[in-house]
């Protein structure tokens, strides 16, 4: 399947307060990422190097399986996206998985935060998969914006085989839309309110941000609801 | 033996307890069949669709204890779509209508409704024991009915169920007259319970031996409960986090010193590492320790704890203990029989275990017979050594997180390693494979795994031959579950009679087609061959050449089931 090269323009208004040039919405272009195998890390925070490959080389084709890296460390979230997670692998009971999801969210709500990492979910409207970023990896809004852009650029181009993407891609109307629409980065703070990214100092943002959502401009939602719905249903 | 009067034979049969032995007795002759069925009290049904409730009741009128299992095992890993089945209500309804004096019900992977629980609680005056494992479909209202109506309840054991919390005070529904509790486990409940009601319940239950609390029970309540139940043998701690300087914590430490009869510890659903010190004094009595839900505890704290647990026979732990930690286990826990190491990668934990940890365990713990091991990698050399050190394995379940990873030292498949396991462990009954595997491993399994009853395969094999080796070789095979393997129609149809000797076969994402399944169903009328068709298009017909995404077949005397959802096609 050959997809046309398209550019995703991400209008991340991540300017610091007071900086007029960066206030409001800003368009950015992101070029195709050529080197990474475009697979995505679904939902749960499984270390990507250990999950089985669902696309790319056929996992049953054992003779061609290339040597996996021996590294046991978690990858830098800014590095190439991980292999897709396979349903039901590793075989851990859903109860156990849900238990830890519950524990994690209750930890995020409690006063103490992990000193070393601050992982938050990032969703982008229209994308079937969420990502996670460690906010403590970045020192400023532009750095975060950069990383997010790289992360989500792979959603528009590449060899991901999910049906959701094909729909996403084939809606040329939607593509025009994406090129011209504004993306609004928002986040949910500890009180549960949805805020615009960029209003508060960076450190305060890192402490209070629970999750990120990159919203499409209002026009986008009105014009191509079906495609957006389909993508949402896939996730 | 035919010369003995029935009463004598009955008396002898009283000593025969295992299901298998009882089944064997019933096959000897007609009179033994008759005597056996009238005296049988405990029945185990591994697949609730293999027989109808009516038939069960007809054959065993003296039934007191029933065990039922519903969904296939892979349902645990989200491979069985919602609504597939496994409903307990027809069973409870049929039993309620009959004259069976049910006292014990044990369910696994079944859908249980509040109505069923209510009916259960009202229908059997001597009902004593309810055990629900990995079930769903009920709420705390159903539990309230059980608490309120089962006057002689001894056991309410809820293990890893999905229970909706209705914020009612179910625990307060145990009447003051209920003093018979021996075992209460509500660790899987998400909601709060009335702490006062809990403490009073514990206070009036002198026979309480096993108590497993949920996360909502704080440390100070735990202390008060333990004060009232010094006879506890099995404790599941809910929340275990407190300021170490606090009075509550100091009180708890003192109370724990008095609980010398605790031999089994679990839970720690919310635990602060510094609090673990409080349990060091009782660690030397522990034979069973389950820390597999203790997300807040790091490897180093686990290791400190384990050093005290010299009598441990069963250990469930997370892989953050690391290979080094497993070496400590190997040095400390010489009586270890069962080990489960769960993955903690989803907690952002880089530490993990490899073949090193398992080899260390095998060297230090020769009594090991049950293993569940999630690891990052495994080597053939490691498996061969484990096989040599531990020939007593009954259950060997290995899960390499990267499902098709070869031996990282030699880049070879793990055929030889698993081959060594099956060759050395002649008593092996359950095996789960992972890693890069060719047909060769199945040849070994077919040749050597004579006692194998359950086999789980994922992302393995190269051709139909693999599956055929297993079907031909493993005479005792009862459950076979396969996902994402290149096994197709030839393998499926090679020995259709075999499936009547087995409980069930699961195949998903393999190479089997609709046509072959239809053929199998036609040839074997006493099998239900179910195909799951999850496509959204409702009008799609099943064409013979189409590959089957999920197939589940099982032997049955009940015929095609009537409660299957739309996406299940019974051929």
Short mmCIF file of C-alpha atoms in Angstrom, two decimals, chain B residues 114-435:
data_model
loop_
_atom_site.label_atom_id
_atom_site.label_comp_id
_atom_site.label_asym_id
_atom_site.label_seq_id
_atom_site.Cartn_x
_atom_site.Cartn_y
_atom_site.Cartn_z
CA UNK B 114 -27.28 -11.21 41.19
CA UNK B 115 -30.53 -13.06 40.57
CA UNK B 116 -28.69 -16.36 40.53
CA UNK B 117 -26.92 -15.52 43.76
CA UNK B 118 -30.20 -14.52 45.33
CA UNK B 119 -31.84 -17.77 44.19
CA UNK B 120 -28.87 -19.75 45.43
CA UNK B 121 -29.02 -18.10 48.84
CA UNK B 122 -32.72 -18.88 49.26
CA UNK B 123 -32.86 -22.40 47.88
CA UNK B 124 -30.46 -24.45 49.95
CA UNK B 125 -30.79 -24.29 53.69
CA UNK B 126 -27.48 -25.98 54.37
CA UNK B 127 -25.48 -24.05 51.85
CA UNK B 128 -21.99 -23.64 53.23
CA UNK B 129 -19.47 -22.65 50.64
CA UNK B 130 -19.31 -20.36 47.62
CA UNK B 131 -16.09 -20.03 45.66
CA UNK B 132 -16.01 -17.79 42.60
CA UNK B 133 -12.87 -17.58 40.50
CA UNK B 134 -12.52 -15.21 37.53
CA UNK B 135 -16.26 -14.78 37.27
CA UNK B 136 -18.24 -11.71 36.30
CA UNK B 137 -21.75 -10.38 35.98
CA UNK B 138 -22.65 -9.82 39.59
CA UNK B 139 -22.57 -6.94 42.00
CA UNK B 140 -22.26 -6.46 45.71
CA UNK B 141 -26.06 -6.81 45.87
CA UNK B 142 -25.68 -10.48 45.04
CA UNK B 143 -23.12 -10.81 47.82
CA UNK B 144 -25.53 -9.13 50.21
CA UNK B 145 -28.09 -11.83 49.44
CA UNK B 146 -25.57 -14.57 50.19
CA UNK B 147 -24.54 -12.88 53.42
CA UNK B 148 -28.09 -12.32 54.55
CA UNK B 149 -29.67 -15.67 53.69
CA UNK B 150 -27.07 -18.40 54.04
CA UNK B 151 -27.40 -19.10 57.72
CA UNK B 152 -24.66 -21.66 57.93
CA UNK B 153 -22.20 -20.05 55.58
CA UNK B 154 -18.66 -21.18 56.16
CA UNK B 155 -16.87 -19.96 53.09
CA UNK B 156 -17.20 -16.99 50.79
CA UNK B 157 -14.15 -16.93 48.57
CA UNK B 158 -13.96 -14.39 45.74
CA UNK B 159 -10.84 -14.71 43.64
CA UNK B 160 -10.09 -12.23 40.91
CA UNK B 161 -13.70 -11.57 39.92
CA UNK B 162 -15.04 -8.50 38.17
CA UNK B 163 -17.61 -7.29 40.65
CA UNK B 164 -19.60 -4.14 40.27
CA UNK B 165 -19.72 -2.16 43.43
CA UNK B 166 -23.16 -0.90 44.38
CA UNK B 167 -22.09 0.84 47.52
CA UNK B 168 -24.61 -1.08 49.58
CA UNK B 169 -23.34 -2.45 52.84
CA UNK B 170 -23.16 -6.08 51.83
CA UNK B 171 -20.89 -6.98 54.67
CA UNK B 172 -23.37 -5.60 57.16
CA UNK B 173 -25.89 -8.11 55.81
CA UNK B 174 -24.33 -10.97 57.71
CA UNK B 175 -26.77 -11.39 60.57
CA UNK B 176 -25.58 -11.37 64.17
CA UNK B 177 -26.49 -15.02 64.31
CA UNK B 178 -23.91 -15.88 61.66
CA UNK B 179 -20.93 -17.21 63.55
CA UNK B 180 -19.85 -20.04 61.29
CA UNK B 181 -17.43 -18.32 58.93
CA UNK B 182 -14.20 -20.14 58.32
CA UNK B 183 -13.05 -18.35 55.19
CA UNK B 184 -13.81 -14.90 53.83
CA UNK B 185 -12.03 -13.47 50.82
CA UNK B 186 -13.14 -10.19 49.29
CA UNK B 187 -9.78 -8.92 48.09
CA UNK B 188 -11.00 -8.40 44.54
CA UNK B 189 -13.73 -5.95 45.49
CA UNK B 190 -13.03 -2.39 44.53
CA UNK B 191 -15.37 -0.59 46.87
CA UNK B 192 -15.39 0.21 50.52
CA UNK B 193 -16.80 -2.01 53.21
CA UNK B 194 -18.17 -1.06 56.55
CA UNK B 195 -15.16 -1.44 58.83
CA UNK B 196 -17.30 -1.67 61.92
CA UNK B 197 -19.37 -4.47 60.43
CA UNK B 198 -16.20 -6.26 59.39
CA UNK B 199 -14.67 -6.07 62.83
CA UNK B 200 -17.86 -7.31 64.48
CA UNK B 201 -18.12 -10.14 61.99
CA UNK B 202 -14.57 -11.23 62.70
CA UNK B 203 -15.18 -10.95 66.44
CA UNK B 204 -18.12 -13.37 66.29
CA UNK B 205 -16.42 -15.89 64.00
CA UNK B 206 -14.23 -18.03 66.24
CA UNK B 207 -13.57 -20.51 63.43
CA UNK B 208 -12.26 -17.92 61.02
CA UNK B 209 -9.05 -19.25 59.58
CA UNK B 210 -8.74 -17.39 56.30
CA UNK B 211 -9.41 -13.69 55.79
CA UNK B 212 -8.47 -11.70 52.73
CA UNK B 213 -9.21 -8.01 52.78
CA UNK B 214 -9.52 -5.57 49.94
CA UNK B 215 -7.67 -2.39 49.35
CA UNK B 216 -10.17 -0.27 51.25
CA UNK B 217 -9.29 -1.73 54.63
CA UNK B 218 -6.66 0.53 56.18
CA UNK B 219 -3.82 -0.42 58.44
CA UNK B 220 -5.45 0.56 61.70
CA UNK B 221 -8.53 -1.52 60.94
CA UNK B 222 -6.24 -4.41 60.06
CA UNK B 223 -4.66 -4.15 63.47
CA UNK B 224 -8.00 -4.30 65.24
CA UNK B 225 -9.09 -7.25 63.13
CA UNK B 226 -5.93 -9.17 63.84
CA UNK B 227 -6.41 -8.54 67.55
CA UNK B 228 -9.77 -10.22 67.35
CA UNK B 229 -8.59 -13.14 65.26
CA UNK B 230 -5.29 -14.43 66.60
CA UNK B 231 -6.23 -17.85 65.25
CA UNK B 232 -5.97 -16.74 61.62
CA UNK B 233 -3.85 -18.96 59.44
CA UNK B 234 -4.29 -17.22 56.11
CA UNK B 235 -4.28 -13.45 55.85
CA UNK B 236 -4.71 -11.18 52.86
CA UNK B 237 -3.67 -7.66 53.68
CA UNK B 238 -5.45 -4.81 51.96
CA UNK B 239 -3.78 -1.54 52.54
CA UNK B 240 -0.40 -1.63 54.20
CA UNK B 241 0.83 1.92 54.19
CA UNK B 242 1.35 4.11 57.18
CA UNK B 243 3.75 6.51 58.72
CA UNK B 244 6.31 4.30 60.51
CA UNK B 245 6.26 6.64 63.51
CA UNK B 246 2.53 6.48 63.89
CA UNK B 247 0.82 4.82 66.80
CA UNK B 248 -1.24 2.69 64.44
CA UNK B 249 1.85 1.21 62.90
CA UNK B 250 3.51 0.50 66.23
CA UNK B 251 0.35 -1.13 67.49
CA UNK B 252 0.23 -3.29 64.38
CA UNK B 253 3.80 -4.44 64.85
CA UNK B 254 2.94 -5.61 68.34
CA UNK B 255 -0.25 -7.31 67.24
CA UNK B 256 1.54 -9.19 64.50
CA UNK B 257 3.91 -10.66 67.04
CA UNK B 258 0.91 -12.43 68.56
CA UNK B 259 -0.25 -13.99 65.29
CA UNK B 260 1.94 -17.02 65.34
CA UNK B 261 -0.50 -19.20 63.46
CA UNK B 262 -0.35 -17.26 60.21
CA UNK B 263 1.22 -19.48 57.59
CA UNK B 264 -0.07 -17.80 54.48
CA UNK B 265 0.18 -14.14 53.55
CA UNK B 266 -1.07 -12.29 50.48
CA UNK B 267 -2.47 -9.01 49.25
CA UNK B 268 -0.40 -5.92 49.99
CA UNK B 269 -2.59 -4.21 47.46
CA UNK B 270 -1.30 -0.88 48.58
CA UNK B 271 1.96 -1.21 50.35
CA UNK B 272 4.70 1.06 51.48
CA UNK B 273 8.12 -0.61 51.55
CA UNK B 274 9.01 0.53 55.06
CA UNK B 275 5.97 -1.20 56.49
CA UNK B 276 7.17 -4.63 55.47
CA UNK B 277 9.42 -4.74 58.51
CA UNK B 278 6.33 -5.28 60.59
CA UNK B 279 5.85 -8.75 59.20
CA UNK B 280 9.41 -9.99 59.52
CA UNK B 281 8.62 -11.65 62.87
CA UNK B 282 6.08 -14.02 61.31
CA UNK B 283 7.94 -14.72 58.08
CA UNK B 284 9.65 -17.78 59.45
CA UNK B 285 6.27 -19.47 59.84
CA UNK B 286 5.09 -18.75 56.33
CA UNK B 287 4.57 -21.57 53.87
CA UNK B 288 2.79 -19.41 51.32
CA UNK B 289 3.52 -15.84 50.26
CA UNK B 290 1.80 -13.90 47.49
CA UNK B 291 3.34 -10.51 46.76
CA UNK B 292 2.28 -10.48 43.15
CA UNK B 293 -0.06 -7.53 43.58
CA UNK B 294 2.30 -5.42 45.66
CA UNK B 295 3.07 -2.78 43.10
CA UNK B 296 4.79 -0.39 45.45
CA UNK B 297 7.49 -2.79 46.58
CA UNK B 298 10.89 -2.81 44.91
CA UNK B 299 13.15 -5.78 44.39
CA UNK B 300 15.46 -4.88 47.24
CA UNK B 301 12.62 -4.80 49.76
CA UNK B 302 11.31 -8.11 48.48
CA UNK B 303 14.71 -9.66 48.92
CA UNK B 304 14.97 -8.43 52.51
CA UNK B 305 11.60 -9.96 53.21
CA UNK B 306 12.34 -13.28 51.55
CA UNK B 307 15.47 -13.78 53.61
CA UNK B 308 13.21 -14.39 56.59
CA UNK B 309 10.94 -16.88 54.84
CA UNK B 310 12.79 -20.11 55.33
CA UNK B 311 9.80 -22.42 55.29
CA UNK B 312 8.21 -21.13 52.11
CA UNK B 313 6.58 -23.71 49.88
CA UNK B 314 4.64 -21.42 47.62
CA UNK B 315 5.84 -18.04 46.35
CA UNK B 316 4.03 -15.69 43.97
CA UNK B 317 6.07 -12.63 43.19
CA UNK B 318 6.74 -10.00 40.56
CA UNK B 319 9.76 -10.02 38.32
CA UNK B 320 11.14 -6.86 39.88
CA UNK B 321 12.79 -9.26 42.30
CA UNK B 322 15.28 -9.86 39.50
CA UNK B 323 17.66 -12.76 38.92
CA UNK B 324 19.67 -11.78 41.98
CA UNK B 325 16.55 -11.90 44.07
CA UNK B 326 15.73 -15.34 42.76
CA UNK B 327 19.17 -16.48 43.84
CA UNK B 328 18.27 -15.34 47.33
CA UNK B 329 15.04 -17.32 47.10
CA UNK B 330 17.02 -20.34 46.00
CA UNK B 331 19.33 -20.01 49.00
CA UNK B 332 16.58 -19.37 51.51
CA UNK B 333 13.53 -21.35 50.50
CA UNK B 334 14.69 -24.91 50.37
CA UNK B 335 11.19 -26.32 50.58
CA UNK B 336 9.88 -24.34 47.65
CA UNK B 337 7.34 -26.29 45.58
CA UNK B 338 5.47 -23.68 43.62
CA UNK B 339 6.84 -20.48 42.10
CA UNK B 340 5.07 -17.84 40.03
CA UNK B 341 6.95 -14.85 38.70
CA UNK B 342 4.66 -12.24 37.13
CA UNK B 343 5.73 -9.48 34.73
CA UNK B 344 5.85 -5.95 36.04
CA UNK B 345 6.82 -4.18 32.84
CA UNK B 346 3.50 -2.39 32.75
CA UNK B 347 4.57 -0.64 35.92
CA UNK B 348 7.49 0.91 34.10
CA UNK B 349 9.89 -1.47 35.71
CA UNK B 350 13.05 -2.27 33.77
CA UNK B 351 14.25 -5.02 36.08
CA UNK B 352 13.27 -8.44 34.93
CA UNK B 353 14.26 -12.02 35.09
CA UNK B 354 16.07 -14.28 32.66
CA UNK B 355 17.25 -17.85 32.50
CA UNK B 356 19.73 -17.05 35.25
CA UNK B 357 17.07 -16.67 37.87
CA UNK B 358 15.32 -19.88 36.90
CA UNK B 359 18.52 -21.87 36.85
CA UNK B 360 19.41 -20.57 40.30
CA UNK B 361 16.01 -21.64 41.59
CA UNK B 362 16.35 -25.08 40.09
CA UNK B 363 19.68 -25.55 41.80
CA UNK B 364 18.45 -24.46 45.19
CA UNK B 365 14.92 -25.85 45.19
CA UNK B 366 14.81 -29.46 44.00
CA UNK B 367 11.25 -29.92 45.28
CA UNK B 368 9.90 -27.44 42.78
CA UNK B 369 6.95 -28.94 40.89
CA UNK B 370 4.87 -25.99 39.70
CA UNK B 371 6.19 -23.05 37.77
CA UNK B 372 4.77 -19.99 36.05
CA UNK B 373 7.62 -17.81 34.82
CA UNK B 374 7.39 -14.60 32.81
CA UNK B 375 10.84 -13.66 31.60
CA UNK B 376 12.69 -11.60 29.06
CA UNK B 377 14.69 -14.45 27.63
CA UNK B 378 15.47 -18.11 27.99
CA UNK B 379 18.26 -20.31 26.75
CA UNK B 380 18.38 -23.95 25.80
CA UNK B 381 21.28 -24.47 28.16
CA UNK B 382 19.24 -22.97 30.96
CA UNK B 383 16.24 -25.19 30.30
CA UNK B 384 18.41 -28.25 30.03
CA UNK B 385 19.95 -27.51 33.39
CA UNK B 386 16.55 -26.83 34.96
CA UNK B 387 15.31 -30.14 33.60
CA UNK B 388 18.26 -31.90 35.14
CA UNK B 389 17.89 -30.26 38.55
CA UNK B 390 14.11 -30.50 38.84
CA UNK B 391 12.73 -33.72 37.42
CA UNK B 392 9.55 -33.41 39.43
CA UNK B 393 7.71 -30.77 37.47
CA UNK B 394 3.97 -31.26 37.21
CA UNK B 395 3.25 -27.81 35.82
CA UNK B 396 5.75 -25.94 33.70
CA UNK B 397 4.59 -22.70 32.19
CA UNK B 398 7.13 -20.45 30.59
CA UNK B 399 6.26 -17.13 29.03
CA UNK B 400 8.94 -15.20 27.25
CA UNK B 401 7.57 -11.70 26.84
CA UNK B 402 8.83 -11.51 23.28
CA UNK B 403 6.84 -14.47 22.05
CA UNK B 404 9.14 -15.68 19.28
CA UNK B 405 12.48 -14.92 20.82
CA UNK B 406 15.18 -17.51 20.17
CA UNK B 407 17.96 -18.49 22.54
CA UNK B 408 19.89 -15.22 22.72
CA UNK B 409 23.25 -16.98 23.13
CA UNK B 410 22.98 -19.31 20.17
CA UNK B 411 20.15 -17.73 18.19
CA UNK B 412 18.62 -21.19 18.00
CA UNK B 413 14.99 -22.08 18.65
CA UNK B 414 14.16 -23.40 22.09
CA UNK B 415 13.20 -26.88 20.88
CA UNK B 416 16.05 -28.60 22.68
CA UNK B 417 15.40 -26.86 25.96
CA UNK B 418 11.74 -27.78 26.11
CA UNK B 419 12.62 -31.20 24.80
CA UNK B 420 14.83 -31.68 27.81
CA UNK B 421 12.00 -30.62 30.11
CA UNK B 422 9.51 -33.16 28.75
CA UNK B 423 12.10 -35.88 28.64
CA UNK B 424 13.21 -35.39 32.21
CA UNK B 425 9.90 -34.56 33.86
CA UNK B 426 7.91 -37.72 33.42
CA UNK B 427 5.14 -36.52 35.65
CA UNK B 428 4.48 -33.37 33.63
CA UNK B 429 0.76 -32.64 33.34
CA UNK B 430 0.66 -29.06 32.19
CA UNK B 431 2.98 -27.25 29.79
CA UNK B 432 2.99 -23.78 28.25
CA UNK B 433 5.51 -22.97 25.57
CA UNK B 434 6.96 -19.75 24.24
CA UNK B 435 9.96 -18.46 22.37
#
